[in-house]
Short mmCIF file of C-alpha atoms and ligand atoms in Angstrom, two decimals:
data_model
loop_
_atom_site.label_atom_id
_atom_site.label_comp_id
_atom_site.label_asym_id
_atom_site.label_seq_id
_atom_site.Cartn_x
_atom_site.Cartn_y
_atom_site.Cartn_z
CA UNK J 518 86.84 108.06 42.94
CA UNK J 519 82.92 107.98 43.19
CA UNK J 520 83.02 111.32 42.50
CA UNK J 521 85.11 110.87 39.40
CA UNK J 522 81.95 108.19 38.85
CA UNK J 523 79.20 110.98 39.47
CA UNK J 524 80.46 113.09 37.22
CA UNK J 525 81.02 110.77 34.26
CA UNK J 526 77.88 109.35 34.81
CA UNK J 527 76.58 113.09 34.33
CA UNK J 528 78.12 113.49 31.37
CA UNK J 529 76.75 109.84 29.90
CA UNK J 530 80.51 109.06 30.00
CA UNK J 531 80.25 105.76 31.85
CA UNK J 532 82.68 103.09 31.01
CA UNK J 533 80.16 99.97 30.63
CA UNK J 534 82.15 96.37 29.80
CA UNK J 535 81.65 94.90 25.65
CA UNK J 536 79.35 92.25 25.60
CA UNK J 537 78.98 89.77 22.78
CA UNK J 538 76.77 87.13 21.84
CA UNK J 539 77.96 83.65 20.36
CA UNK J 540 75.05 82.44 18.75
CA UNK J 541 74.96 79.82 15.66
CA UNK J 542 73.93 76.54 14.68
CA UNK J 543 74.40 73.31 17.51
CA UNK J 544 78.02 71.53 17.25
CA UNK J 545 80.00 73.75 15.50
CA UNK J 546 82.20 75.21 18.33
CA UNK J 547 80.90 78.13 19.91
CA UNK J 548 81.54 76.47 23.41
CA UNK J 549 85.04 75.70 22.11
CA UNK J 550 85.45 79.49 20.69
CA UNK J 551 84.76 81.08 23.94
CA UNK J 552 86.73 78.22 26.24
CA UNK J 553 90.22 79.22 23.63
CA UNK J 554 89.42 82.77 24.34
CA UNK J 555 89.09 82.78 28.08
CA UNK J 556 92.03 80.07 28.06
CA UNK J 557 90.21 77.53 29.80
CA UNK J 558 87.36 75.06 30.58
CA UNK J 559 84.80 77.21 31.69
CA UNK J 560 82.03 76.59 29.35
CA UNK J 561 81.05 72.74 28.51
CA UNK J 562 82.21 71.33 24.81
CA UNK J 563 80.98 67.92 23.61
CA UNK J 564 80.68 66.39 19.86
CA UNK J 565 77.00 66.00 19.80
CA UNK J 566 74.33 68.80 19.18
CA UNK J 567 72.96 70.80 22.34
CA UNK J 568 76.01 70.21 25.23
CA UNK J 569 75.00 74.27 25.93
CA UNK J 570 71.60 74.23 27.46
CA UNK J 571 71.37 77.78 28.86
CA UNK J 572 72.95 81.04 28.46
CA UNK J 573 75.95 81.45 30.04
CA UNK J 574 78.11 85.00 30.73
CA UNK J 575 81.73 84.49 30.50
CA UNK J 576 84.47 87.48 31.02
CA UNK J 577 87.34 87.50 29.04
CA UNK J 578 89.14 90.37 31.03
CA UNK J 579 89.86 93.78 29.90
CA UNK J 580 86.24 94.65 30.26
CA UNK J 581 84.46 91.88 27.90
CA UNK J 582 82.04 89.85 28.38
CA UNK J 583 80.67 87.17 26.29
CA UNK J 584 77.48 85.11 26.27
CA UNK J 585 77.42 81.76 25.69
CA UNK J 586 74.12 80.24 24.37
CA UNK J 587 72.31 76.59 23.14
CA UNK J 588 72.39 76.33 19.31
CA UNK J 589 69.57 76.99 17.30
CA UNK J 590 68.01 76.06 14.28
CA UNK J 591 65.55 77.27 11.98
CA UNK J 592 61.90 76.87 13.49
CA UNK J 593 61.17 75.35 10.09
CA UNK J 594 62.68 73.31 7.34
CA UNK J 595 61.28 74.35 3.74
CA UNK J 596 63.70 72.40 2.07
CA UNK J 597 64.25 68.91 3.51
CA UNK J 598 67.86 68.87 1.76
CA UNK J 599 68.49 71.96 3.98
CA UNK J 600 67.65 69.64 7.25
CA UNK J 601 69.43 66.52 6.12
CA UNK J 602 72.70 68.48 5.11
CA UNK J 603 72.62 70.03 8.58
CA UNK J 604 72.34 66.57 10.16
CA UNK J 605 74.90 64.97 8.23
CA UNK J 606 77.18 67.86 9.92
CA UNK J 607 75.98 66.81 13.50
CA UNK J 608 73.88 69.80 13.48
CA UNK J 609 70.74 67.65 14.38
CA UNK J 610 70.15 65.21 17.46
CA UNK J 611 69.94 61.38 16.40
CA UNK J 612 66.66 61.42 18.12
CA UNK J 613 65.13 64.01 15.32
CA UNK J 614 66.76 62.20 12.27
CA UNK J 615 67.86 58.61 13.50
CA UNK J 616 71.83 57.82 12.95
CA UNK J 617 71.35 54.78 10.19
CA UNK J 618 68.93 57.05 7.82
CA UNK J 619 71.74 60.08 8.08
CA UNK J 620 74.14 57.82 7.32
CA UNK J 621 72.44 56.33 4.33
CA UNK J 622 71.33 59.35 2.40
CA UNK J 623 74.92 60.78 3.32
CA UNK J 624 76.66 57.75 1.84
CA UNK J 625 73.55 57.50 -1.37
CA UNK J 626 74.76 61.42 -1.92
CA UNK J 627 78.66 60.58 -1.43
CA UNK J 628 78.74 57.85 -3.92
CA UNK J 629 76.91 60.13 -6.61
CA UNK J 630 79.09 63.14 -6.14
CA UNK J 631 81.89 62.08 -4.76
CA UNK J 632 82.93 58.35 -5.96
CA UNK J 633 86.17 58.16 -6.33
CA UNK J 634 87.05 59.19 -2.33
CA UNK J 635 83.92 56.37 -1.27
CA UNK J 636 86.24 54.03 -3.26
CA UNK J 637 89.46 55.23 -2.31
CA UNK J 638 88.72 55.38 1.73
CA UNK J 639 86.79 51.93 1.85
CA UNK J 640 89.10 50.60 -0.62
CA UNK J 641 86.29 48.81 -2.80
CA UNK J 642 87.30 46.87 -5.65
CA UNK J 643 85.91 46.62 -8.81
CA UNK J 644 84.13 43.37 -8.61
CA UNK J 645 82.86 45.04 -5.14
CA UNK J 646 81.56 47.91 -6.99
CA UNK J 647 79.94 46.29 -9.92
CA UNK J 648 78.10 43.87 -7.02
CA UNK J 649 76.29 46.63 -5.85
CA UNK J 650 74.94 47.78 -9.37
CA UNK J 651 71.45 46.66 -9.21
CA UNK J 652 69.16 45.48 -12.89
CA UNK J 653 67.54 48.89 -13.41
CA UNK J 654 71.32 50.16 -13.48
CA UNK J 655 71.30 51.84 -9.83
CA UNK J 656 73.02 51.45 -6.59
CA UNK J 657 72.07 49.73 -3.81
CA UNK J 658 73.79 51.58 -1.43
CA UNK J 659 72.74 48.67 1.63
CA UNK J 660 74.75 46.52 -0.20
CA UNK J 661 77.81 49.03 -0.32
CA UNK J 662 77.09 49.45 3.65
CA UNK J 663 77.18 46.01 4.33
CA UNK J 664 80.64 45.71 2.33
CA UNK J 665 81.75 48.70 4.26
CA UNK J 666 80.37 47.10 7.19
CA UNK J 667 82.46 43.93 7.01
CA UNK J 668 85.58 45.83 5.94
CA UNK J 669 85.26 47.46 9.40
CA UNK J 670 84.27 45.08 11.98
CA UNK J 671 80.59 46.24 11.93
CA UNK J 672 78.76 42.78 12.26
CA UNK J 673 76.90 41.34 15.12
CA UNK J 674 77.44 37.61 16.32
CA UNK J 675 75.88 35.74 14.02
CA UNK J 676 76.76 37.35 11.24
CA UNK J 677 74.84 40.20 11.34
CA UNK J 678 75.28 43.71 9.83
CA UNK J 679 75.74 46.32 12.91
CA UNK J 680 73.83 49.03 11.46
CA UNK J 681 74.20 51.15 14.11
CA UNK J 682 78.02 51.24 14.10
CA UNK J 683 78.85 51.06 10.40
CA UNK J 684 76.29 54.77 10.57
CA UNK J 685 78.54 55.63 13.36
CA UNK J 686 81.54 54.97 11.53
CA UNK J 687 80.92 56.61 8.28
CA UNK J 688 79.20 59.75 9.44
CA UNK J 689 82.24 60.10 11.55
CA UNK J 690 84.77 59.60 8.95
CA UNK J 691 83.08 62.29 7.07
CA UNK J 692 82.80 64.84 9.95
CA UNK J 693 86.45 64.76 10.57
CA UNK J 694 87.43 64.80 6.92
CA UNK J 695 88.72 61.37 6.32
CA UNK J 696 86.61 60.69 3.44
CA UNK J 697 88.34 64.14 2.35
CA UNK J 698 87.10 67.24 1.21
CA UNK J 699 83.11 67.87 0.58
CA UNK J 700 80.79 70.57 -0.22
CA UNK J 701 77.18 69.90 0.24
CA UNK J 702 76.11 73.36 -1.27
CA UNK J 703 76.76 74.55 -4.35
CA UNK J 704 76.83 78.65 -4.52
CA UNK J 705 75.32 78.29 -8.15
CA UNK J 706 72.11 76.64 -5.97
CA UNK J 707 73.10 73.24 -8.13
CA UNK J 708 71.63 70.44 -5.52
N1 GTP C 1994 87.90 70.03 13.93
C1 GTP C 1994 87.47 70.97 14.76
N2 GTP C 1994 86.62 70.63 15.73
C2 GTP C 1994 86.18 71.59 16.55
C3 GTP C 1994 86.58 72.95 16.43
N3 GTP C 1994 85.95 73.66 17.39
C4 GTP C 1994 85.19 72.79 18.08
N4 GTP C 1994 85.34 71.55 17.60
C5 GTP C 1994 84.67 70.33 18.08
O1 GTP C 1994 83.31 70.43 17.74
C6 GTP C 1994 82.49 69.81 18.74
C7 GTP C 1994 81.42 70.77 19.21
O2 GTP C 1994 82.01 71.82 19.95
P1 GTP C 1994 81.17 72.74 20.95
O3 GTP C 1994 82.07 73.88 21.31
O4 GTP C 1994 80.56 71.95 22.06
O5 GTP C 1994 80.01 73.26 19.97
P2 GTP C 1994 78.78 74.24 20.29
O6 GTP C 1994 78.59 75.07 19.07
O7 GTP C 1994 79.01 74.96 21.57
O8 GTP C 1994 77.58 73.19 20.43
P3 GTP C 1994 76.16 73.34 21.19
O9 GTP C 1994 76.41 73.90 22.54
O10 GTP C 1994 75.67 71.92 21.25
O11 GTP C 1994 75.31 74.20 20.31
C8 GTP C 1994 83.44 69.36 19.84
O12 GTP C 1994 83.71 67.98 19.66
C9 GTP C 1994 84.69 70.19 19.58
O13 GTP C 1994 85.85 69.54 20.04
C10 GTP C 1994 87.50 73.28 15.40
O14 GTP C 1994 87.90 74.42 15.22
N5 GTP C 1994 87.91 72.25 14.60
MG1 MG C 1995 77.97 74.96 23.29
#
């Protein structure tokens, strides 16, 4: 057998395993990707950016490996759009772009493009719409979180408007689709 080896290794004939890289953005399943592959828990999966924190080799049998590796992200944002779109995905820790400020633009954007599913998954009526229509003619999208905010339990005793958990709520309904089908990038480069 090892001389079998010696003499494919002459002939630059040796059989070396596949190996692939993984690599993309943070939180959009490349743990989860390699874990279906292999068939089971081997590397970590969570729903918040950077679960991976080092490289990790996995084999998936029949001589492939692959590598497992921490998200990245550009080194640089030129566009701001560009970094808030990718947080609004989960793309970007809460500690770089803070939950309630993710969850504002994303709802300021939603209500401009996509009305109709903001009223039809909060269920706002008219009179609830018009409230929020400030003098100069714009929204005040606060005031369409708090209403949101009641509607789902988000208020502190007291009273209070739980800013923190209506953010939670509505980023989350729009990462798992419930506020329905988005696009945040037109191919057309239309913002
Ligand atoms: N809906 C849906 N969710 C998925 C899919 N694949 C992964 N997820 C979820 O997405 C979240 C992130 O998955 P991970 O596999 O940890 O993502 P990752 O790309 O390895 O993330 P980092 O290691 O942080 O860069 C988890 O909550 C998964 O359950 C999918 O195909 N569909
Ligand atoms: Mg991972």
């Amino acid at each position: 057998m090892n001389e079998e080896i010696e003499k494919a290794k002459e002939k630059g004939r040796i059989k070396r395993n596949i190996r692939i890289m993984i690599i993309g953005i943070p939180n959009v399943g490349k743990s989860s990707l390699i874990n279906r592959l292999v068939n089971k828990k081997t590397a970590e999966v969570g729903n918040r950016p950077g679960v991976t924190k080092q490289k990790q080799w996995v084999r998936i049998g029949q001589g492939i490996e692959l590598l497992d590796t921490p998200g990245v992200l550009w080194p640089k944002f030129e566009d701001s759009q560009v970094a808030l779109n990718l947080a609004y995905v989960g793309a970007i820790k809460d500690e770089v772009m803070p939950k309630t400020d993710v969850a504002y633009q994303l709802l300021n954007l939603l209500y401009k493009k996509y009305k109709d599913k903001i009223i039809l998954k909060y269920k706002l009526t008219e009179e609830e719409q018009n409230s929020i229509i400030t003098q100069e003619g714009k929204n005040d999208i606060i005031k369409l979180m708090d209403i949101i905010a009641k509607k789902r339990g988000a208020i502190i005793s007291g009273g209070e408007i739980d800013y923190e958990k209506i953010s939670s709520i509505i980023l989350n309904d729009f990462r798992t689709g419930k506020i329905g089908q988005i696009t945040l990038e037109q191919i057309n480069g239309n913002k």
